[in-house]
Coordinates of C-alpha atoms in Angstrom, one line a residue:
Chain C
M607 CA 64.7 -38.2 82.8
V608 CA 66.9 -35.7 84.6
A609 CA 65.4 -33.6 87.4
I610 CA 66.0 -30.0 86.8
I611 CA 64.4 -28.7 90.0
E612 CA 64.3 -30.8 93.2
T613 CA 63.1 -29.6 96.5
N614 CA 62.9 -31.8 99.6
K615 CA 60.9 -30.5 102.6
L616 CA 61.8 -27.0 101.6
T617 CA 60.6 -24.6 104.4
K618 CA 60.7 -20.9 104.8
Y619 CA 59.5 -18.9 107.8
Y620 CA 59.4 -15.1 107.8
G621 CA 60.0 -14.7 111.5
K622 CA 57.2 -16.6 113.0
S623 CA 54.9 -16.4 109.9
R624 CA 54.9 -19.3 107.6
G625 CA 56.1 -18.9 104.1
I626 CA 56.2 -22.5 102.8
L627 CA 56.2 -25.8 104.7
D628 CA 57.9 -29.0 103.6
V629 CA 57.5 -28.3 99.9
D630 CA 58.6 -31.4 97.8
L631 CA 58.8 -30.7 94.1
T632 CA 60.5 -32.5 91.3
I633 CA 60.5 -30.9 87.8
Q634 CA 61.9 -33.0 85.0
E635 CA 64.0 -31.7 82.2
G636 CA 61.9 -30.5 79.3
E637 CA 58.6 -30.1 81.3
I638 CA 56.4 -27.1 81.4
F639 CA 55.4 -27.3 85.0
G640 CA 52.5 -25.2 86.4
F641 CA 52.4 -23.8 89.8
I642 CA 49.0 -22.6 91.0
G643 CA 47.6 -21.3 94.3
P644 CA 45.7 -18.4 95.7
N645 CA 47.4 -15.2 96.9
G646 CA 49.7 -15.8 99.8
A647 CA 49.8 -19.6 99.2
G648 CA 53.6 -19.6 98.8
K649 CA 54.2 -19.6 95.1
S650 CA 56.5 -16.6 95.1
T651 CA 58.2 -17.7 98.3
T652 CA 59.1 -21.0 96.6
I653 CA 60.4 -19.3 93.5
R654 CA 62.4 -16.7 95.4
T655 CA 64.0 -19.5 97.5
L656 CA 65.0 -21.4 94.4
L657 CA 66.5 -18.2 93.0
S658 CA 68.3 -17.5 96.3
L659 CA 66.7 -14.1 96.7
I660 CA 65.6 -15.3 100.1
K661 CA 67.3 -17.9 102.4
K662 CA 65.5 -21.1 103.2
T663 CA 64.8 -22.0 106.8
S664 CA 65.2 -25.7 106.3
G665 CA 65.1 -28.4 103.7
D666 CA 66.9 -28.7 100.4
A667 CA 66.6 -27.0 97.1
K668 CA 68.6 -28.1 94.0
I669 CA 68.6 -26.9 90.5
F670 CA 70.6 -28.8 87.8
G671 CA 71.7 -31.1 90.7
L672 CA 73.4 -28.1 92.5
D673 CA 72.4 -26.6 95.8
C674 CA 70.6 -23.3 95.1
H675 CA 72.4 -21.3 97.6
D676 CA 76.0 -22.7 97.4
H677 CA 76.0 -22.7 93.6
R678 CA 73.9 -19.7 93.0
V679 CA 76.1 -18.1 90.3
E680 CA 76.5 -21.2 88.2
I681 CA 72.7 -21.9 88.4
L682 CA 71.7 -18.3 87.6
D683 CA 73.8 -18.4 84.4
Q684 CA 71.2 -20.9 83.0
I685 CA 68.0 -19.4 84.4
G686 CA 65.7 -16.8 82.9
Y687 CA 63.4 -15.2 85.4
L688 CA 60.3 -13.1 84.7
P689 CA 58.7 -11.7 87.9
S690 CA 55.1 -10.7 88.1
E691 CA 55.9 -7.0 88.3
V692 CA 58.7 -5.6 86.2
F693 CA 60.7 -2.6 87.3
Y694 CA 63.8 -1.2 85.7
Y695 CA 66.2 1.7 86.1
D696 CA 65.1 5.2 85.3
N697 CA 66.2 7.0 82.2
M698 CA 67.2 3.9 80.2
K699 CA 66.1 2.8 76.8
A700 CA 65.0 -0.7 76.4
I701 CA 68.0 -1.6 74.2
D702 CA 70.4 -0.2 76.8
L703 CA 68.8 -2.2 79.6
L704 CA 68.8 -5.4 77.5
K705 CA 72.5 -4.9 76.6
Y706 CA 73.3 -4.4 80.3
S707 CA 71.4 -7.6 81.1
A708 CA 73.2 -9.5 78.3
S709 CA 76.6 -8.3 79.6
F710 CA 76.2 -10.7 82.6
Y711 CA 76.2 -13.7 80.3
K712 CA 79.2 -15.1 78.4
K713 CA 77.5 -15.1 75.1
D714 CA 76.4 -12.8 72.3
C715 CA 72.7 -12.2 72.8
T716 CA 72.2 -9.5 70.1
Q717 CA 70.4 -11.6 67.6
K718 CA 68.1 -13.1 70.2
I719 CA 67.2 -9.7 71.5
E720 CA 66.3 -8.5 68.0
D721 CA 64.3 -11.7 67.2
L722 CA 62.3 -11.5 70.4
A723 CA 61.7 -7.8 70.0
Q724 CA 60.4 -8.4 66.5
K725 CA 58.1 -11.2 67.6
L726 CA 56.7 -9.1 70.5
E727 CA 56.6 -5.9 68.4
L728 CA 58.6 -3.9 70.8
D729 CA 60.4 -0.6 70.0
L730 CA 63.8 -1.0 71.6
N731 CA 64.8 2.6 71.2
K732 CA 62.0 3.8 73.5
K733 CA 62.7 4.7 77.1
I734 CA 61.3 2.1 79.5
E735 CA 59.7 4.7 81.8
D736 CA 57.7 6.0 78.8
M737 CA 56.3 2.6 78.0
S738 CA 53.0 1.1 78.9
L739 CA 52.8 -1.7 81.4
G740 CA 52.4 -4.2 78.6
N741 CA 55.5 -3.0 76.8
K742 CA 57.5 -3.0 80.0
K743 CA 56.4 -6.6 80.4
K744 CA 57.7 -7.3 76.9
V745 CA 61.1 -5.9 78.0
G746 CA 60.9 -8.3 80.9
I747 CA 60.2 -11.3 78.7
I748 CA 63.1 -10.5 76.4
Q749 CA 65.3 -9.9 79.4
G750 CA 64.4 -13.3 80.8
L751 CA 65.0 -15.1 77.5
L752 CA 67.8 -13.3 75.8
H753 CA 70.5 -15.7 76.9
S754 CA 68.5 -18.9 75.9
P755 CA 68.3 -20.3 79.4
K756 CA 67.9 -24.0 80.2
L757 CA 65.3 -23.1 82.9
I758 CA 62.7 -20.4 82.5
I759 CA 60.9 -19.3 85.7
L760 CA 57.8 -17.3 85.0
D761 CA 55.9 -15.7 87.8
E762 CA 52.4 -14.6 86.5
P763 CA 54.0 -13.6 83.2
T764 CA 51.0 -12.5 81.1
S765 CA 49.5 -9.8 83.3
G766 CA 49.3 -6.6 81.3
L767 CA 49.6 -8.3 77.9
D768 CA 46.8 -8.2 75.4
P769 CA 45.4 -11.5 74.1
L770 CA 47.4 -11.3 70.8
I771 CA 50.7 -10.7 72.6
Q772 CA 49.8 -13.4 75.1
K773 CA 49.5 -15.9 72.3
K774 CA 52.8 -14.8 70.9
F775 CA 54.3 -15.1 74.4
F776 CA 53.1 -18.7 74.7
D777 CA 54.3 -19.5 71.3
I778 CA 57.8 -18.2 72.3
I779 CA 57.7 -20.2 75.5
Q780 CA 56.7 -23.4 73.7
E781 CA 59.4 -22.8 71.1
E782 CA 62.0 -22.4 73.9
N783 CA 60.6 -25.6 75.4
K784 CA 61.0 -27.4 72.1
N785 CA 64.6 -26.3 72.1
G786 CA 65.2 -28.0 75.4
A787 CA 64.2 -25.4 78.0
T788 CA 62.4 -26.5 81.2
V789 CA 59.7 -24.1 82.3
L790 CA 58.3 -23.4 85.8
F791 CA 55.1 -21.4 85.3
S792 CA 53.3 -19.8 88.3
S793 CA 49.9 -18.4 87.5
H794 CA 46.5 -17.5 88.7
I795 CA 45.1 -17.8 85.2
L796 CA 44.1 -21.4 85.1
S797 CA 43.2 -21.5 81.4
E798 CA 46.8 -20.7 80.6
V799 CA 48.1 -23.4 82.9
Q800 CA 45.6 -25.8 81.3
K801 CA 46.7 -24.8 77.8
I802 CA 50.5 -25.0 78.2
C803 CA 51.5 -27.1 81.1
D804 CA 52.3 -30.8 81.3
R805 CA 52.0 -31.1 85.0
V806 CA 50.8 -28.8 87.8
A807 CA 51.3 -28.5 91.5
I808 CA 48.7 -26.9 93.6
I809 CA 49.9 -25.0 96.7
K810 CA 47.7 -23.9 99.6
E811 CA 48.7 -22.3 102.8
G812 CA 52.4 -23.0 102.2
K813 CA 51.9 -26.7 101.4
I814 CA 51.8 -28.6 98.2
I815 CA 48.4 -30.4 98.2
S816 CA 48.5 -32.0 94.9
T817 CA 51.0 -32.6 92.0
Q818 CA 49.6 -34.3 88.9
K819 CA 49.4 -34.3 85.2
I820 CA 47.0 -31.8 83.6
S821 CA 45.3 -34.7 81.9
D822 CA 44.8 -36.6 85.1
L823 CA 43.5 -33.5 86.9
K824 CA 40.9 -33.1 84.2
D825 CA 40.1 -36.8 84.2
H826 CA 39.3 -36.8 87.9
A827 CA 36.0 -38.2 86.7
Y828 CA 34.5 -34.8 87.5
K829 CA 31.8 -33.8 85.1
R830 CA 29.8 -30.6 85.1
V831 CA 26.1 -31.7 84.7
N832 CA 23.4 -29.3 83.7
L833 CA 19.8 -30.5 83.8
V834 CA 16.6 -28.7 82.7
F835 CA 13.5 -30.4 84.0
T836 CA 10.2 -30.3 82.0
N837 CA 8.1 -29.7 85.0
Q838 CA 9.0 -28.4 88.4
I839 CA 12.4 -29.3 89.7
V840 CA 12.5 -32.4 91.8
D841 CA 14.6 -33.1 94.8
I842 CA 17.5 -34.9 93.2
E843 CA 20.2 -36.7 95.2
I844 CA 23.0 -38.7 93.6
E845 CA 26.1 -40.0 95.3
G846 CA 29.1 -38.0 94.1
M847 CA 27.2 -34.7 93.6
S848 CA 28.7 -31.5 94.8
D849 CA 28.5 -27.7 94.1
V850 CA 24.8 -27.9 93.4
Q851 CA 23.2 -24.8 91.9
V852 CA 19.5 -24.6 91.4
Q853 CA 17.8 -21.9 89.2
G854 CA 14.1 -22.3 88.3
N855 CA 13.7 -25.6 86.5
S856 CA 17.5 -26.0 86.0
I857 CA 20.0 -27.7 88.2
S858 CA 23.7 -27.7 87.8
F859 CA 26.2 -29.8 89.8
L860 CA 29.7 -31.4 89.7
Y861 CA 29.6 -35.1 89.6
K862 CA 32.4 -37.5 90.5
G863 CA 31.9 -41.1 89.9
D864 CA 30.8 -43.7 87.3
C865 CA 28.9 -42.0 84.5
N866 CA 26.8 -45.1 84.0
L867 CA 25.4 -44.8 87.5
L868 CA 24.6 -41.2 86.8
L869 CA 22.7 -42.1 83.6
K870 CA 20.8 -44.8 85.4
K871 CA 19.7 -42.4 88.0
L872 CA 18.7 -39.6 85.5
V873 CA 16.6 -41.9 83.3
Q874 CA 13.8 -41.8 85.8
Y875 CA 13.3 -38.1 85.4
R876 CA 11.5 -36.1 82.7
L877 CA 14.2 -33.9 81.3
Q878 CA 13.9 -31.1 78.8
N879 CA 17.7 -30.7 78.3
I880 CA 20.9 -32.3 79.6
E881 CA 24.5 -31.3 79.2
I882 CA 27.5 -33.2 80.5
N883 CA 30.7 -31.2 80.1
E884 CA 34.4 -31.4 81.1
P885 CA 34.8 -29.2 84.1
T886 CA 37.2 -26.3 83.7
L887 CA 40.4 -26.4 85.7
E888 CA 39.0 -23.5 87.6
E889 CA 36.2 -25.6 88.9
I890 CA 38.6 -28.4 89.8
F891 CA 40.9 -25.8 91.4
L892 CA 38.1 -24.3 93.4
H893 CA 37.3 -27.8 94.6
Y894 CA 40.5 -27.8 96.5
Y895 CA 39.6 -24.5 98.2
I896 CA 36.0 -25.4 99.2
Chain I
M1315 CA 83.3 -4.7 85.2
N1316 CA 79.9 -4.1 83.8
I1317 CA 78.4 -3.0 87.2
Y1318 CA 81.4 -0.8 87.8
L1319 CA 81.1 0.9 84.5
F1320 CA 77.3 1.1 84.8
E1321 CA 77.6 3.0 88.1
L1322 CA 80.4 5.3 86.8
K1323 CA 78.3 6.2 83.8
N1324 CA 75.3 7.0 86.1
Q1325 CA 77.4 9.1 88.5
W1326 CA 79.9 11.0 86.4
K1327 CA 77.8 14.0 85.6
N1328 CA 76.9 14.5 89.2
T1329 CA 80.6 14.2 90.3
T1330 CA 81.7 16.5 87.5
G1331 CA 79.3 19.1 88.8
W1332 CA 80.7 18.8 92.3
I1333 CA 84.3 19.1 91.0
I1334 CA 83.4 22.3 89.1
I1335 CA 81.6 23.8 92.2
F1336 CA 84.6 23.0 94.5
S1337 CA 87.1 24.3 92.0
V1338 CA 85.3 27.6 91.6
L1339 CA 84.7 28.0 95.3
M1340 CA 88.4 27.2 96.2
F1341 CA 89.6 29.8 93.6
V1342 CA 87.2 32.4 94.9
L1343 CA 87.9 31.8 98.6
C1344 CA 91.7 31.4 98.2
M1345 CA 92.6 33.9 95.5
G1346 CA 89.7 36.3 96.1
V1347 CA 88.6 36.3 99.7
Y1348 CA 91.8 35.4 101.5
P1349 CA 93.9 38.4 100.2
I1350 CA 91.0 40.8 101.0
F1351 CA 90.6 39.2 104.4
N1352 CA 94.3 39.8 105.1
N1353 CA 94.3 43.3 103.9
S1354 CA 91.1 44.3 105.8
L1355 CA 91.9 42.4 109.0
Q1356 CA 91.2 45.2 111.4
D1357 CA 87.8 46.0 109.9
I1358 CA 86.9 42.3 110.1
V1359 CA 88.0 42.1 113.7
A1360 CA 85.8 45.0 114.5
V1361 CA 82.8 43.3 113.0
I1362 CA 83.4 39.9 114.4
S1363 CA 84.1 41.1 117.9
K1364 CA 80.5 42.4 118.1
M1365 CA 79.1 38.9 117.5
P1366 CA 78.4 36.5 120.3
A1367 CA 81.4 34.3 121.1
E1368 CA 79.3 31.1 120.7
F1369 CA 78.3 32.2 117.2
T1370 CA 81.9 32.7 116.1
K1371 CA 82.9 29.4 117.7
A1372 CA 80.1 27.5 116.0
F1373 CA 81.1 28.7 112.6
S1374 CA 84.8 28.2 113.2
F1375 CA 85.8 31.9 113.2
D1376 CA 89.2 32.0 114.9
L1377 CA 90.7 35.3 113.8
N1378 CA 94.0 34.6 115.6
S1379 CA 94.7 31.6 113.4
M1380 CA 93.0 32.8 110.2
V1381 CA 95.7 35.3 109.4
D1382 CA 98.0 32.4 108.5
F1383 CA 96.9 30.5 105.4
G1384 CA 96.9 27.3 107.4
G1385 CA 94.4 28.7 109.8
Y1386 CA 92.3 30.1 107.0
Y1387 CA 92.5 26.7 105.2
E1388 CA 91.1 25.1 108.4
F1389 CA 88.3 27.6 108.5
I1390 CA 87.2 27.0 104.9
F1391 CA 87.8 23.2 105.4
A1392 CA 84.9 23.3 108.0
Y1393 CA 82.6 24.1 105.1
F1394 CA 84.4 22.2 102.4
S1395 CA 84.2 19.1 104.6
L1396 CA 80.5 19.6 104.9
M1397 CA 80.1 19.8 101.2
G1398 CA 82.4 16.9 100.7
A1399 CA 80.4 14.8 103.2
V1400 CA 77.2 15.6 101.3
M1401 CA 78.9 14.7 98.0
A1402 CA 80.4 11.4 99.2
S1403 CA 77.2 10.2 100.9
S1404 CA 75.1 11.2 97.9
I1405 CA 77.3 9.1 95.7
S1406 CA 77.1 6.0 98.0
L1407 CA 73.4 6.4 98.5
S1408 CA 72.8 6.7 94.8
I1409 CA 74.9 3.7 94.0
F1410 CA 73.8 1.3 96.8
A1411 CA 70.1 2.4 97.0
R1412 CA 69.7 2.5 93.2
E1413 CA 67.9 -0.8 92.8
K1414 CA 65.9 -0.4 96.0
K1415 CA 64.7 3.0 94.9
V1416 CA 63.3 1.8 91.6
K1417 CA 62.4 -1.6 92.9
C1418 CA 64.6 -3.6 90.5
T1419 CA 66.7 -5.5 93.0
D1420 CA 65.4 -8.8 91.5
F1421 CA 66.7 -7.8 88.1
L1422 CA 70.3 -7.5 89.5
L1423 CA 70.3 -10.3 92.0
T1424 CA 69.0 -12.9 89.5
K1425 CA 72.0 -12.4 87.3
P1426 CA 74.9 -14.9 87.5
I1427 CA 77.1 -12.7 89.7
S1428 CA 77.8 -13.1 93.4
R1429 CA 76.5 -10.6 95.9
Q1430 CA 80.1 -10.1 97.0
W1431 CA 81.1 -9.0 93.5
I1432 CA 78.1 -6.7 93.1
F1433 CA 79.0 -5.0 96.4
T1434 CA 82.7 -4.7 95.5
S1435 CA 82.0 -3.4 92.0
K1436 CA 79.6 -0.7 93.3
F1437 CA 82.0 0.2 96.1
L1438 CA 84.9 0.6 93.7
S1439 CA 82.9 2.7 91.3
G1440 CA 82.0 5.2 94.0
L1441 CA 85.5 5.2 95.4
T1442 CA 86.9 5.9 91.9
L1443 CA 84.8 9.0 91.7
I1444 CA 85.8 10.2 95.1
A1445 CA 89.5 9.5 94.3
I1446 CA 89.3 11.6 91.1
F1447 CA 87.6 14.4 93.0
N1448 CA 90.3 14.3 95.7
I1449 CA 93.2 14.3 93.2
I1450 CA 91.8 17.6 91.7
Y1451 CA 91.1 18.9 95.2
M1452 CA 94.6 18.1 96.4
V1453 CA 96.2 19.7 93.3
L1454 CA 94.2 22.9 93.8
S1455 CA 95.0 23.0 97.5
C1456 CA 98.7 22.5 96.9
I1457 CA 98.7 25.3 94.2
F1458 CA 97.0 27.8 96.5
G1459 CA 98.9 26.7 99.6
I1460 CA 102.3 27.0 98.0
Y1461 CA 101.3 30.4 96.5
F1462 CA 100.6 31.6 100.1
G1463 CA 103.8 30.2 101.5
K1464 CA 103.0 26.7 102.7
S1465 CA 105.1 23.7 101.8
L1466 CA 104.0 21.0 99.4
E1467 CA 104.2 18.3 102.2
E1468 CA 101.9 20.4 104.5
M1469 CA 99.3 20.9 101.8
I1470 CA 99.3 17.2 100.6
L1471 CA 98.8 16.0 104.2
A1472 CA 96.2 18.7 104.9
S1473 CA 94.2 18.1 101.7
S1474 CA 94.3 14.4 102.3
M1475 CA 92.0 14.9 105.2
M1476 CA 89.2 15.6 102.7
F1477 CA 89.7 12.1 101.2
L1478 CA 89.4 10.6 104.7
T1479 CA 86.3 12.7 105.6
Q1480 CA 84.7 11.7 102.3
F1481 CA 85.7 8.0 102.7
F1482 CA 84.0 8.1 106.1
Y1483 CA 80.8 9.6 104.7
Y1484 CA 80.9 7.3 101.7
N1485 CA 80.8 4.3 103.9
L1486 CA 78.2 5.9 106.2
G1487 CA 76.1 6.4 103.1
I1488 CA 76.5 2.8 102.1
L1489 CA 75.4 1.7 105.6
V1490 CA 72.3 3.9 105.4
A1491 CA 71.5 2.8 101.9
I1492 CA 71.6 -0.9 102.8
F1493 CA 69.8 -0.7 106.2
S1494 CA 67.1 1.7 105.1
K1495 CA 63.9 0.1 103.8
K1496 CA 63.4 3.0 101.5
I1497 CA 65.3 6.1 100.4
R1498 CA 62.8 8.7 99.1
S1499 CA 65.4 11.3 98.2
V1500 CA 69.1 10.8 97.9
S1501 CA 70.0 14.5 98.1
N1502 CA 67.9 15.1 101.2
T1503 CA 69.3 12.1 103.0
A1504 CA 72.9 13.0 102.1
S1505 CA 72.2 16.6 103.2
V1506 CA 70.8 15.4 106.5
L1507 CA 73.9 13.2 107.1
G1508 CA 76.2 16.1 106.3
F1509 CA 74.4 18.7 108.4
I1510 CA 74.1 16.4 111.4
G1511 CA 77.9 16.2 111.3
F1512 CA 78.2 20.0 110.9
I1513 CA 75.9 20.6 113.9
L1514 CA 77.8 18.2 116.0
S1515 CA 81.0 20.0 115.1
A1516 CA 79.4 23.4 115.9
L1517 CA 78.3 22.1 119.3
Y1518 CA 81.7 20.8 120.1
N1519 CA 83.2 24.1 119.1
I1520 CA 80.8 26.0 121.4
L1521 CA 80.8 23.7 124.4
E1522 CA 84.5 22.6 124.1
I1523 CA 83.9 19.4 126.0
K1524 CA 86.8 17.2 125.1
G1525 CA 85.1 13.8 124.7
M1526 CA 82.4 15.4 122.5
R1527 CA 84.8 15.6 119.6
F1528 CA 84.5 11.8 119.3
L1529 CA 80.8 12.4 118.3
A1530 CA 81.7 14.9 115.6
P1531 CA 82.7 13.1 112.4
L1532 CA 83.6 16.3 110.6
K1533 CA 86.2 16.8 113.3
Y1534 CA 87.9 13.5 113.0
F1535 CA 90.2 14.5 110.2
D1536 CA 91.2 18.1 110.9
P1537 CA 93.9 19.6 108.7
I1538 CA 95.1 22.1 111.3
Q1539 CA 97.3 19.4 112.8
F1540 CA 99.7 19.7 109.8
F1541 CA 100.0 23.5 110.2
T1542 CA 100.6 23.6 114.0
T1543 CA 102.1 21.5 116.7
T1544 CA 98.7 20.2 117.8
S1545 CA 99.0 16.7 119.2
N1546 CA 96.5 13.9 120.0
E1547 CA 94.8 14.3 116.6
Y1548 CA 95.7 10.7 116.0
M1549 CA 93.1 9.5 118.5
Y1550 CA 90.3 11.2 116.5
M1551 CA 91.7 10.0 113.2
L1552 CA 91.9 6.5 114.5
T1553 CA 88.3 6.7 115.7
G1554 CA 87.2 7.9 112.3
I1555 CA 89.2 5.2 110.5
F1556 CA 87.8 2.5 112.8
L1557 CA 84.3 3.6 112.3
L1558 CA 84.6 3.8 108.5
I1559 CA 85.9 0.3 108.4
L1560 CA 83.2 -0.9 110.7
F1561 CA 80.5 0.7 108.5
L1562 CA 82.0 -1.1 105.5
F1563 CA 82.1 -4.5 107.1
V1564 CA 78.6 -4.3 108.6
S1565 CA 77.2 -3.1 105.2
Y1566 CA 79.0 -5.9 103.4
A1567 CA 77.7 -8.6 105.7
K1568 CA 74.1 -7.3 105.6
F1569 CA 74.2 -7.0 101.8
N1570 CA 75.4 -10.6 101.4
Q1571 CA 72.9 -12.1 103.8
E1572 CA 69.8 -10.1 103.4
D1573 CA 66.5 -11.6 102.1
V1574 CA 65.2 -9.7 99.1
K1575 CA 61.5 -9.3 99.6
A1576 CA 59.1 -9.2 96.7
V1577 CA 57.9 -5.7 95.7

């Protein structure tokens, strides 16, 4: 498989403040790659360095095998970018803005604009400054996809969209992906990353702390165990327990380990109820921040 | 061409307004005020002589030279150059601070176009508008100048000083737009730039300290040199030309290298 994005010890300092440190990322062609981390972790810095909006301090960054800075124009011809906050020129209708955006690409984007506007239920003849935040975001989505890019970079794309339009948005992204586009998807909303991404990188304090498949992340042998005791709660200790929460007769905890050992341990207790669930990505994610 | 045409489209109304204002003012001042001024010279001398000398110097009232159209042209040029400076800097501030003002720099800089070409396109669009304005200004200056006895060559050279003044302020506006973190109001910023130049010129006129003229940009390109035998004007012109080129190169370098921070 061809690597669409490759970074090698990519580092960016803002003066003396760290942005990102030694970020190594490889995103394969055709992937939908998630990028998650708390505020200030370095997600936007990584994306903005890839887009040559900011200059790296050291390391390498390549897209389509080309250096991001030296071949910026060639690379950007094949990239669609949707930032977390969308701002456009005053006094412009959506259609005029989109036509202006399309004029930078050497292809006719008229049909694509109309198709996307129809799917997202956007009135193109309205002035952007008169639009709600959600509708401005729709303009941003169309603006990022109108030239059918090979690489789509989304920075928290669904903020401001209602659930119905969010679903349509994800359908559009998945359709683009089926047509060959690679997607880099930065988000706080872990359920979205869980739903749509193939692999995910977790970034914390400027460093990538984990890169793995979504399925592997969930199959970390973590289970959310909820127990309700018949009588008073007993002092329960099992190796592999974490995040223990006690409420009345109930106890809830994350368990990592062999489920057979867990069951052997639990059989000695009188239980009223037991639930063993897949943990949410949020719980796994938070694990990295405890 | 798309950025060039986009900026032209956004600025043409404003520029047309300035052209109309200048045209009307020139007509009124040249065809209306100047003949009255000439016919009522003694009365005007009587009024002006009661004013403090510093006041008349600050506002470029030199009655001895104003009798001749060349001197009168220099007098009105003091005010036209101020207006021209405000106009030119407002054009460059509008064009180069447009994305910064509405926070859509990311939109433009993630398009497949080099920063060099973005800068060049924007620069040429503003320069086109200034060139169009100056052609009309020059034509009107020549018409009025020839009507009042000046030669075509004198008037072409004298009116070309407006283009150089505006080019200076155009590049100064670009510099301010690129180096400023935020431009709250283009018109206010342009007015401030113009009026600082006017105040520096007024101070030079009052104090008459020779070296001070190098600090007064509205005095770099003085049209009087084409109507008299004044020498040494080339030093000030060269200073102005050097500075406007410097502003341009520094702005170009900063624009190409700058990190674009997230909004």
